[in-house]
Amino acid sequence: MKWVVIGAHLLRDDIESPAEPIAAGELFLSGLAIPDEQPAGDRELLLRVARLRAALLDRATFIAIRYGFVITSRDEVAAKCAPHFARWRELLEKHRGQVEMTMKVVATTHAETPQRQNFTSGAEYLRALHAATKAVTIDPSFREEAERLLADGRWLHRDNQSLELAALVARDDVEKVKHNGIALKERFPQVAFLLSGPWPLEVFGE
Amino acid sequence: MPEDLEELSLLETLDHLLDRGVVIAGDAVISIGDVDLLYLGLNIVLANVDAIIRTGRK
């Protein structure tokens, strides 16, 4: 048996079946037990974890651990996660009443994707990819309104086609933010964007 | 929910699952038969190529 680790939680009661609580210092990790022979890339498993992640978030805010962290023994947790425990606890206590929301905005201008075959150096190729990602711009007036909707957010350059804004939102305000997102769409019909959430602490959990 | 919105929601969910959150160092042993051939220290077990490149830049 092995466990796909889903997140770090403040309380044991924040974790519901079929996820199992795994002690992690003063915290608990949620893990989904799977057979040893089941690969982590299994499509059904991915979907199962995605559903479970949403159910856990309904219960309480947690720090998301990127999919792919699989342990074969509960003892591995302390060895691999102990350096994070103090910070995780601080973040979980501070943001217990909040969730993340993100807005992905299609770029107004962007650089072309560098083509691997045009580079003789891998480092140069990676630098070009980085520069292309940073070159993305969006409508400044929309950007201002987005920052008003998702206050104190962080803009993330994730690719060379879009920009993403992530912010913490009080759980009680999620519906209001979604409603205001619809109003924003009506005001800026020319801007393609996707407002999504609630999500666990992903950007703000790092 | 309309089908296209369901698909969008699923894609977005999987994007968050695979490309967000804390990365924990892991490890893997690649074996053929019963022989362990390679030990790899990993930061990510499963991710798309762009995500790996971004992680490398952090």
PDB file of C-alpha atoms in Angstrom:
ATOM      1  CA  MET A   1       0.000   0.000   0.000  1.00  0.00           C
ATOM      2  CA  LYS A   2       1.145   3.557  -0.700  1.00  0.00           C
ATOM      3  CA  TRP A   3      -0.436   6.974  -0.284  1.00  0.00           C
ATOM      4  CA  VAL A   4      -0.961   9.851  -2.679  1.00  0.00           C
ATOM      5  CA  VAL A   5      -0.519  12.910  -0.471  1.00  0.00           C
ATOM      6  CA  ILE A   6      -3.099  15.619  -1.095  1.00  0.00           C
ATOM      7  CA  GLY A   7      -2.558  18.381   1.425  1.00  0.00           C
ATOM      8  CA  ALA A   8      -1.434  19.587   4.839  1.00  0.00           C
ATOM      9  CA  HIS A   9      -4.185  20.285   7.371  1.00  0.00           C
ATOM     10  CA  LEU A  10      -4.352  21.976  10.718  1.00  0.00           C
ATOM     11  CA  LEU A  11      -6.693  19.480  12.383  1.00  0.00           C
ATOM     12  CA  ARG A  12      -7.215  15.756  12.135  1.00  0.00           C
ATOM     13  CA  ASP A  13     -10.969  16.358  11.873  1.00  0.00           C
ATOM     14  CA  ASP A  14     -10.409  18.394   8.707  1.00  0.00           C
ATOM     15  CA  ILE A  15      -9.670  15.157   6.868  1.00  0.00           C
ATOM     16  CA  GLU A  16     -12.553  12.961   5.843  1.00  0.00           C
ATOM     17  CA  SER A  17     -12.726   9.461   4.436  1.00  0.00           C
ATOM     18  CA  PRO A  18     -11.644   8.099   2.008  1.00  0.00           C
ATOM     19  CA  ALA A  19      -8.630  10.346   2.678  1.00  0.00           C
ATOM     20  CA  GLU A  20      -6.636   9.182   5.675  1.00  0.00           C
ATOM     21  CA  PRO A  21      -4.954  11.466   8.195  1.00  0.00           C
ATOM     22  CA  ILE A  22      -1.185  11.018   8.431  1.00  0.00           C
ATOM     23  CA  ALA A  23       0.509  12.661  11.421  1.00  0.00           C
ATOM     24  CA  ALA A  24       2.970  15.369  10.361  1.00  0.00           C
ATOM     25  CA  GLY A  25       4.449  17.036  13.422  1.00  0.00           C
ATOM     26  CA  GLU A  26       1.566  18.957  14.991  1.00  0.00           C
ATOM     27  CA  LEU A  27      -0.266  18.876  11.649  1.00  0.00           C
ATOM     28  CA  PHE A  28      -1.855  16.169   9.519  1.00  0.00           C
ATOM     29  CA  LEU A  29      -1.417  15.280   5.891  1.00  0.00           C
ATOM     30  CA  SER A  30      -4.291  13.843   3.906  1.00  0.00           C
ATOM     31  CA  GLY A  31      -3.359  10.755   1.954  1.00  0.00           C
ATOM     32  CA  LEU A  32      -5.313   8.488  -0.354  1.00  0.00           C
ATOM     33  CA  ALA A  33      -4.264   4.866   0.010  1.00  0.00           C
ATOM     34  CA  ILE A  34      -3.743   3.028  -3.264  1.00  0.00           C
ATOM     35  CA  PRO A  35      -2.238  -0.339  -4.165  1.00  0.00           C
ATOM     36  CA  ASP A  36       1.541  -0.425  -4.673  1.00  0.00           C
ATOM     37  CA  GLU A  37       1.170  -1.393  -8.303  1.00  0.00           C
ATOM     38  CA  GLN A  38      -1.136   1.502  -9.238  1.00  0.00           C
ATOM     39  CA  PRO A  39       0.780   4.203 -11.151  1.00  0.00           C
ATOM     40  CA  ALA A  40       0.356   7.832 -10.019  1.00  0.00           C
ATOM     41  CA  GLY A  41      -0.423   8.816 -13.611  1.00  0.00           C
ATOM     42  CA  ASP A  42      -3.610   6.744 -13.694  1.00  0.00           C
ATOM     43  CA  ARG A  43      -6.428   8.870 -15.124  1.00  0.00           C
ATOM     44  CA  GLU A  44      -9.118   7.591 -12.778  1.00  0.00           C
ATOM     45  CA  LEU A  45      -6.845   8.170  -9.800  1.00  0.00           C
ATOM     46  CA  LEU A  46      -6.228  11.761 -10.891  1.00  0.00           C
ATOM     47  CA  LEU A  47      -9.948  12.414 -11.100  1.00  0.00           C
ATOM     48  CA  ARG A  48     -10.535  10.712  -7.759  1.00  0.00           C
ATOM     49  CA  VAL A  49      -7.899  12.875  -6.090  1.00  0.00           C
ATOM     50  CA  ALA A  50      -9.324  16.000  -7.735  1.00  0.00           C
ATOM     51  CA  ARG A  51     -12.787  15.221  -6.330  1.00  0.00           C
ATOM     52  CA  LEU A  52     -11.373  14.422  -2.925  1.00  0.00           C
ATOM     53  CA  ARG A  53      -9.392  17.642  -2.917  1.00  0.00           C
ATOM     54  CA  ALA A  54     -12.622  19.611  -3.479  1.00  0.00           C
ATOM     55  CA  ALA A  55     -14.398  17.703  -0.699  1.00  0.00           C
ATOM     56  CA  LEU A  56     -11.538  18.385   1.711  1.00  0.00           C
ATOM     57  CA  LEU A  57     -11.610  22.069   0.857  1.00  0.00           C
ATOM     58  CA  ASP A  58     -15.335  22.169   1.640  1.00  0.00           C
ATOM     59  CA  ARG A  59     -14.423  20.987   5.107  1.00  0.00           C
ATOM     60  CA  ALA A  60     -11.514  23.338   5.829  1.00  0.00           C
ATOM     61  CA  THR A  61      -8.737  25.253   4.120  1.00  0.00           C
ATOM     62  CA  PHE A  62      -5.527  23.288   3.628  1.00  0.00           C
ATOM     63  CA  ILE A  63      -2.165  23.647   1.935  1.00  0.00           C
ATOM     64  CA  ALA A  64      -2.174  21.889  -1.407  1.00  0.00           C
ATOM     65  CA  ILE A  65       0.663  19.536  -2.132  1.00  0.00           C
ATOM     66  CA  ARG A  66       1.363  19.169  -5.809  1.00  0.00           C
ATOM     67  CA  TYR A  67       0.111  15.928  -7.259  1.00  0.00           C
ATOM     68  CA  GLY A  68       2.787  13.303  -7.568  1.00  0.00           C
ATOM     69  CA  PHE A  69       4.050  13.148  -3.992  1.00  0.00           C
ATOM     70  CA  VAL A  70       3.575   9.499  -3.107  1.00  0.00           C
ATOM     71  CA  ILE A  71       4.803   7.863   0.096  1.00  0.00           C
ATOM     72  CA  THR A  72       5.164   4.162   0.739  1.00  0.00           C
ATOM     73  CA  SER A  73       5.291   4.484   4.516  1.00  0.00           C
ATOM     74  CA  ARG A  74       3.824   6.975   6.973  1.00  0.00           C
ATOM     75  CA  ASP A  75       7.320   7.386   8.436  1.00  0.00           C
ATOM     76  CA  GLU A  76       8.466   9.090   5.232  1.00  0.00           C
ATOM     77  CA  VAL A  77       6.404  12.160   6.061  1.00  0.00           C
ATOM     78  CA  ALA A  78       8.644  13.461   8.825  1.00  0.00           C
ATOM     79  CA  ALA A  79      11.789  12.858   6.783  1.00  0.00           C
ATOM     80  CA  LYS A  80      10.512  14.704   3.741  1.00  0.00           C
ATOM     81  CA  CYS A  81       8.195  17.365   5.125  1.00  0.00           C
ATOM     82  CA  ALA A  82       9.615  18.319   8.530  1.00  0.00           C
ATOM     83  CA  PRO A  83      11.341  21.478   7.206  1.00  0.00           C
ATOM     84  CA  HIS A  84       7.892  22.762   6.163  1.00  0.00           C
ATOM     85  CA  PHE A  85       5.940  22.038   9.359  1.00  0.00           C
ATOM     86  CA  ALA A  86       6.462  25.375  11.169  1.00  0.00           C
ATOM     87  CA  ARG A  87       5.646  27.485   8.112  1.00  0.00           C
ATOM     88  CA  TRP A  88       2.643  25.344   7.189  1.00  0.00           C
ATOM     89  CA  ARG A  89       1.232  25.719  10.685  1.00  0.00           C
ATOM     90  CA  GLU A  90       1.674  29.474  10.573  1.00  0.00           C
ATOM     91  CA  LEU A  91      -0.037  29.713   7.166  1.00  0.00           C
ATOM     92  CA  LEU A  92      -2.902  27.388   8.120  1.00  0.00           C
ATOM     93  CA  GLU A  93      -3.651  29.324  11.282  1.00  0.00           C
ATOM     94  CA  LYS A  94      -3.441  32.656   9.472  1.00  0.00           C
ATOM     95  CA  HIS A  95      -5.600  31.706   6.474  1.00  0.00           C
ATOM     96  CA  ARG A  96      -8.069  29.227   7.951  1.00  0.00           C
ATOM     97  CA  GLY A  97     -11.034  31.372   6.955  1.00  0.00           C
ATOM     98  CA  GLN A  98      -9.746  32.025   3.444  1.00  0.00           C
ATOM     99  CA  VAL A  99      -9.456  30.204   0.133  1.00  0.00           C
ATOM    100  CA  GLU A 100      -7.606  31.001  -3.053  1.00  0.00           C
ATOM    101  CA  MET A 101      -9.242  32.257  -6.213  1.00  0.00           C
ATOM    102  CA  THR A 102      -7.513  32.749  -9.526  1.00  0.00           C
ATOM    103  CA  MET A 103      -8.164  34.733 -12.654  1.00  0.00           C
ATOM    104  CA  LYS A 104      -6.460  33.656 -15.865  1.00  0.00           C
ATOM    105  CA  VAL A 105      -6.427  36.449 -18.447  1.00  0.00           C
ATOM    106  CA  VAL A 106      -5.616  35.931 -22.112  1.00  0.00           C
ATOM    107  CA  ALA A 107      -2.753  38.214 -23.139  1.00  0.00           C
ATOM    108  CA  THR A 108      -3.273  41.326 -25.237  1.00  0.00           C
ATOM    109  CA  THR A 109       0.282  41.059 -26.543  1.00  0.00           C
ATOM    110  CA  HIS A 110       2.694  38.197 -26.234  1.00  0.00           C
ATOM    111  CA  ALA A 111       6.005  36.971 -27.581  1.00  0.00           C
ATOM    112  CA  GLU A 112       6.217  33.998 -29.904  1.00  0.00           C
ATOM    113  CA  THR A 113       7.031  30.667 -28.313  1.00  0.00           C
ATOM    114  CA  PRO A 114      10.745  29.966 -28.840  1.00  0.00           C
ATOM    115  CA  GLN A 115      11.341  26.900 -30.965  1.00  0.00           C
ATOM    116  CA  ARG A 116      13.742  24.378 -29.472  1.00  0.00           C
ATOM    117  CA  GLN A 117      15.330  23.527 -32.803  1.00  0.00           C
ATOM    118  CA  ASN A 118      16.476  27.161 -33.236  1.00  0.00           C
ATOM    119  CA  PHE A 119      18.793  26.926 -30.227  1.00  0.00           C
ATOM    120  CA  THR A 120      22.113  25.175 -29.895  1.00  0.00           C
ATOM    121  CA  SER A 121      22.280  25.810 -26.151  1.00  0.00           C
ATOM    122  CA  GLY A 122      19.720  24.490 -23.701  1.00  0.00           C
ATOM    123  CA  ALA A 123      20.400  27.400 -21.342  1.00  0.00           C
ATOM    124  CA  GLU A 124      19.713  29.918 -24.105  1.00  0.00           C
ATOM    125  CA  TYR A 125      16.468  28.135 -24.932  1.00  0.00           C
ATOM    126  CA  LEU A 126      15.329  28.245 -21.311  1.00  0.00           C
ATOM    127  CA  ARG A 127      16.234  31.943 -21.096  1.00  0.00           C
ATOM    128  CA  ALA A 128      14.203  32.614 -24.250  1.00  0.00           C
ATOM    129  CA  LEU A 129      11.236  30.713 -22.797  1.00  0.00           C
ATOM    130  CA  HIS A 130      11.492  32.754 -19.627  1.00  0.00           C
ATOM    131  CA  ALA A 131      11.683  36.029 -21.574  1.00  0.00           C
ATOM    132  CA  ALA A 132       8.633  35.043 -23.656  1.00  0.00           C
ATOM    133  CA  THR A 133       6.672  34.315 -20.487  1.00  0.00           C
ATOM    134  CA  LYS A 134       7.609  37.677 -18.993  1.00  0.00           C
ATOM    135  CA  ALA A 135       6.671  39.565 -22.178  1.00  0.00           C
ATOM    136  CA  VAL A 136       2.932  38.986 -21.730  1.00  0.00           C
ATOM    137  CA  THR A 137       0.780  42.098 -21.294  1.00  0.00           C
ATOM    138  CA  ILE A 138      -2.926  42.622 -20.698  1.00  0.00           C
ATOM    139  CA  ASP A 139      -5.270  45.603 -21.008  1.00  0.00           C
ATOM    140  CA  PRO A 140      -4.136  48.043 -18.247  1.00  0.00           C
ATOM    141  CA  SER A 141      -7.678  49.181 -17.402  1.00  0.00           C
ATOM    142  CA  PHE A 142      -8.796  45.555 -17.072  1.00  0.00           C
ATOM    143  CA  ARG A 143      -5.769  44.815 -14.933  1.00  0.00           C
ATOM    144  CA  GLU A 144      -6.757  47.620 -12.582  1.00  0.00           C
ATOM    145  CA  GLU A 145     -10.292  46.278 -12.260  1.00  0.00           C
ATOM    146  CA  ALA A 146      -9.037  42.730 -11.752  1.00  0.00           C
ATOM    147  CA  GLU A 147      -6.838  43.932  -8.916  1.00  0.00           C
ATOM    148  CA  ARG A 148      -9.858  45.619  -7.378  1.00  0.00           C
ATOM    149  CA  LEU A 149     -11.833  42.372  -7.600  1.00  0.00           C
ATOM    150  CA  LEU A 150      -9.026  40.194  -6.235  1.00  0.00           C
ATOM    151  CA  ALA A 151      -7.337  42.586  -3.849  1.00  0.00           C
ATOM    152  CA  ASP A 152      -3.771  41.948  -2.636  1.00  0.00           C
ATOM    153  CA  GLY A 153      -3.349  39.289  -5.285  1.00  0.00           C
ATOM    154  CA  ARG A 154      -0.181  38.060  -6.945  1.00  0.00           C
ATOM    155  CA  TRP A 155       0.274  38.195 -10.720  1.00  0.00           C
ATOM    156  CA  LEU A 156       1.832  35.034 -12.043  1.00  0.00           C
ATOM    157  CA  HIS A 157       3.611  34.660 -15.379  1.00  0.00           C
ATOM    158  CA  ARG A 158       2.836  31.043 -16.136  1.00  0.00           C
ATOM    159  CA  ASP A 159       3.100  30.918 -19.920  1.00  0.00           C
ATOM    160  CA  ASN A 160       3.494  33.218 -22.919  1.00  0.00           C
ATOM    161  CA  GLN A 161      -0.220  33.441 -23.724  1.00  0.00           C
ATOM    162  CA  SER A 162      -1.801  34.567 -20.469  1.00  0.00           C
ATOM    163  CA  LEU A 163      -1.345  36.185 -17.095  1.00  0.00           C
ATOM    164  CA  GLU A 164      -2.835  34.877 -13.905  1.00  0.00           C
ATOM    165  CA  LEU A 165      -3.877  36.656 -10.749  1.00  0.00           C
ATOM    166  CA  ALA A 166      -4.154  34.639  -7.539  1.00  0.00           C
ATOM    167  CA  ALA A 167      -5.629  36.053  -4.347  1.00  0.00           C
ATOM    168  CA  LEU A 168      -6.911  35.009  -0.978  1.00  0.00           C
ATOM    169  CA  VAL A 169     -10.622  35.499  -0.480  1.00  0.00           C
ATOM    170  CA  ALA A 170     -12.694  35.057   2.666  1.00  0.00           C
ATOM    171  CA  ARG A 171     -14.809  31.916   2.331  1.00  0.00           C
ATOM    172  CA  ASP A 172     -17.962  33.973   2.809  1.00  0.00           C
ATOM    173  CA  ASP A 173     -16.989  36.249  -0.077  1.00  0.00           C
ATOM    174  CA  VAL A 174     -16.478  33.602  -2.766  1.00  0.00           C
ATOM    175  CA  GLU A 175     -19.960  33.948  -4.257  1.00  0.00           C
ATOM    176  CA  LYS A 176     -19.729  37.743  -4.180  1.00  0.00           C
ATOM    177  CA  VAL A 177     -16.401  37.614  -6.052  1.00  0.00           C
ATOM    178  CA  LYS A 178     -17.895  35.257  -8.654  1.00  0.00           C
ATOM    179  CA  HIS A 179     -20.876  37.561  -9.065  1.00  0.00           C
ATOM    180  CA  ASN A 180     -18.571  40.568  -9.489  1.00  0.00           C
ATOM    181  CA  GLY A 181     -16.571  38.522 -11.998  1.00  0.00           C
ATOM    182  CA  ILE A 182     -19.681  38.201 -14.153  1.00  0.00           C
ATOM    183  CA  ALA A 183     -20.173  41.977 -13.957  1.00  0.00           C
ATOM    184  CA  LEU A 184     -16.534  42.438 -14.983  1.00  0.00           C
ATOM    185  CA  LYS A 185     -17.121  40.219 -18.021  1.00  0.00           C
ATOM    186  CA  GLU A 186     -20.015  42.436 -19.046  1.00  0.00           C
ATOM    187  CA  ARG A 187     -17.866  45.551 -18.723  1.00  0.00           C
ATOM    188  CA  PHE A 188     -14.921  44.054 -20.647  1.00  0.00           C
ATOM    189  CA  PRO A 189     -16.471  41.750 -23.252  1.00  0.00           C
ATOM    190  CA  GLN A 190     -13.287  41.984 -25.352  1.00  0.00           C
ATOM    191  CA  VAL A 191     -11.122  40.486 -22.599  1.00  0.00           C
ATOM    192  CA  ALA A 192     -11.103  36.694 -22.326  1.00  0.00           C
ATOM    193  CA  PHE A 193     -10.606  35.539 -18.772  1.00  0.00           C
ATOM    194  CA  LEU A 194     -11.442  32.659 -16.491  1.00  0.00           C
ATOM    195  CA  LEU A 195     -12.223  33.316 -12.846  1.00  0.00           C
ATOM    196  CA  SER A 196     -12.043  30.133 -10.829  1.00  0.00           C
ATOM    197  CA  GLY A 197     -12.077  28.878  -7.281  1.00  0.00           C
ATOM    198  CA  PRO A 198     -12.298  28.264  -4.464  1.00  0.00           C
ATOM    199  CA  TRP A 199      -8.942  26.471  -4.312  1.00  0.00           C
ATOM    200  CA  PRO A 200      -6.836  25.392  -1.357  1.00  0.00           C
ATOM    201  CA  LEU A 201      -3.670  27.328  -0.492  1.00  0.00           C
ATOM    202  CA  GLU A 202      -1.594  26.758  -3.607  1.00  0.00           C
ATOM    203  CA  VAL A 203       0.230  29.956  -4.528  1.00  0.00           C
ATOM    204  CA  PHE A 204      -0.062  31.226  -0.953  1.00  0.00           C
ATOM    205  CA  GLY A 205       1.002  27.892   0.481  1.00  0.00           C
ATOM    206  CA  GLU A 206       4.445  28.028  -1.102  1.00  0.00           C
TER     207      GLU A 206
ATOM    208  CA  MET B   1     -23.882  22.539 -16.186  1.00  0.00           C
ATOM    209  CA  PRO B   2     -23.391  22.667 -20.004  1.00  0.00           C
ATOM    210  CA  GLU B   3     -20.926  20.093 -21.351  1.00  0.00           C
ATOM    211  CA  ASP B   4     -18.319  22.648 -22.505  1.00  0.00           C
ATOM    212  CA  LEU B   5     -18.323  24.319 -19.097  1.00  0.00           C
ATOM    213  CA  GLU B   6     -17.944  20.933 -17.427  1.00  0.00           C
ATOM    214  CA  GLU B   7     -14.902  20.220 -19.595  1.00  0.00           C
ATOM    215  CA  LEU B   8     -13.447  23.632 -18.829  1.00  0.00           C
ATOM    216  CA  SER B   9     -13.986  23.063 -15.148  1.00  0.00           C
ATOM    217  CA  LEU B  10     -12.292  19.650 -15.344  1.00  0.00           C
ATOM    218  CA  LEU B  11      -9.306  21.074 -17.249  1.00  0.00           C
ATOM    219  CA  GLU B  12      -8.945  23.871 -14.751  1.00  0.00           C
ATOM    220  CA  THR B  13      -9.180  21.423 -11.860  1.00  0.00           C
ATOM    221  CA  LEU B  14      -6.510  19.159 -13.342  1.00  0.00           C
ATOM    222  CA  ASP B  15      -4.294  22.154 -14.087  1.00  0.00           C
ATOM    223  CA  HIS B  16      -4.464  23.118 -10.418  1.00  0.00           C
ATOM    224  CA  LEU B  17      -3.866  19.553  -9.285  1.00  0.00           C
ATOM    225  CA  LEU B  18      -0.799  19.022 -11.485  1.00  0.00           C
ATOM    226  CA  ASP B  19       0.742  22.447 -11.575  1.00  0.00           C
ATOM    227  CA  ARG B  20       0.054  24.198  -8.248  1.00  0.00           C
ATOM    228  CA  GLY B  21       0.855  23.658  -4.652  1.00  0.00           C
ATOM    229  CA  VAL B  22       3.881  22.830  -2.603  1.00  0.00           C
ATOM    230  CA  VAL B  23       6.444  20.607  -4.284  1.00  0.00           C
ATOM    231  CA  ILE B  24       7.894  17.983  -1.991  1.00  0.00           C
ATOM    232  CA  ALA B  25      11.146  16.309  -2.933  1.00  0.00           C
ATOM    233  CA  GLY B  26      10.684  12.695  -3.780  1.00  0.00           C
ATOM    234  CA  ASP B  27      12.727   9.855  -5.085  1.00  0.00           C
ATOM    235  CA  ALA B  28      12.352   6.911  -7.398  1.00  0.00           C
ATOM    236  CA  VAL B  29      14.227   3.810  -8.269  1.00  0.00           C
ATOM    237  CA  ILE B  30      13.979   2.638 -11.850  1.00  0.00           C
ATOM    238  CA  SER B  31      14.184  -1.113 -12.042  1.00  0.00           C
ATOM    239  CA  ILE B  32      14.058  -3.692 -14.771  1.00  0.00           C
ATOM    240  CA  GLY B  33      13.028  -7.089 -13.566  1.00  0.00           C
ATOM    241  CA  ASP B  34      14.271  -7.295  -9.997  1.00  0.00           C
ATOM    242  CA  VAL B  35      17.385  -5.235 -10.615  1.00  0.00           C
ATOM    243  CA  ASP B  36      17.481  -1.618  -9.393  1.00  0.00           C
ATOM    244  CA  LEU B  37      19.259   0.269 -12.148  1.00  0.00           C
ATOM    245  CA  LEU B  38      18.904   3.944 -11.337  1.00  0.00           C
ATOM    246  CA  TYR B  39      18.095   6.015  -8.268  1.00  0.00           C
ATOM    247  CA  LEU B  40      16.614   9.419  -9.018  1.00  0.00           C
ATOM    248  CA  GLY B  41      16.090  12.294  -6.623  1.00  0.00           C
ATOM    249  CA  LEU B  42      12.981  14.068  -7.877  1.00  0.00           C
ATOM    250  CA  ASN B  43      11.164  17.268  -7.191  1.00  0.00           C
ATOM    251  CA  ILE B  44       8.185  16.238  -9.268  1.00  0.00           C
ATOM    252  CA  VAL B  45       6.978  12.808 -10.131  1.00  0.00           C
ATOM    253  CA  LEU B  46       4.354  13.820 -12.636  1.00  0.00           C
ATOM    254  CA  ALA B  47       3.991  17.178 -14.362  1.00  0.00           C
ATOM    255  CA  ASN B  48       3.857  18.663 -17.799  1.00  0.00           C
ATOM    256  CA  VAL B  49       7.058  19.880 -19.448  1.00  0.00           C
ATOM    257  CA  ASP B  50       6.265  23.576 -18.996  1.00  0.00           C
ATOM    258  CA  ALA B  51       5.690  23.025 -15.305  1.00  0.00           C
ATOM    259  CA  ILE B  52       9.048  21.302 -14.972  1.00  0.00           C
ATOM    260  CA  ILE B  53      10.791  24.169 -16.765  1.00  0.00           C
ATOM    261  CA  ARG B  54       9.081  26.718 -14.519  1.00  0.00           C
ATOM    262  CA  THR B  55      10.044  24.770 -11.418  1.00  0.00           C
ATOM    263  CA  GLY B  56      13.628  24.737 -12.622  1.00  0.00           C
ATOM    264  CA  ARG B  57      13.581  28.507 -12.893  1.00  0.00           C
ATOM    265  CA  LYS B  58      12.368  29.079  -9.312  1.00  0.00           C
TER     266      LYS B  58
END
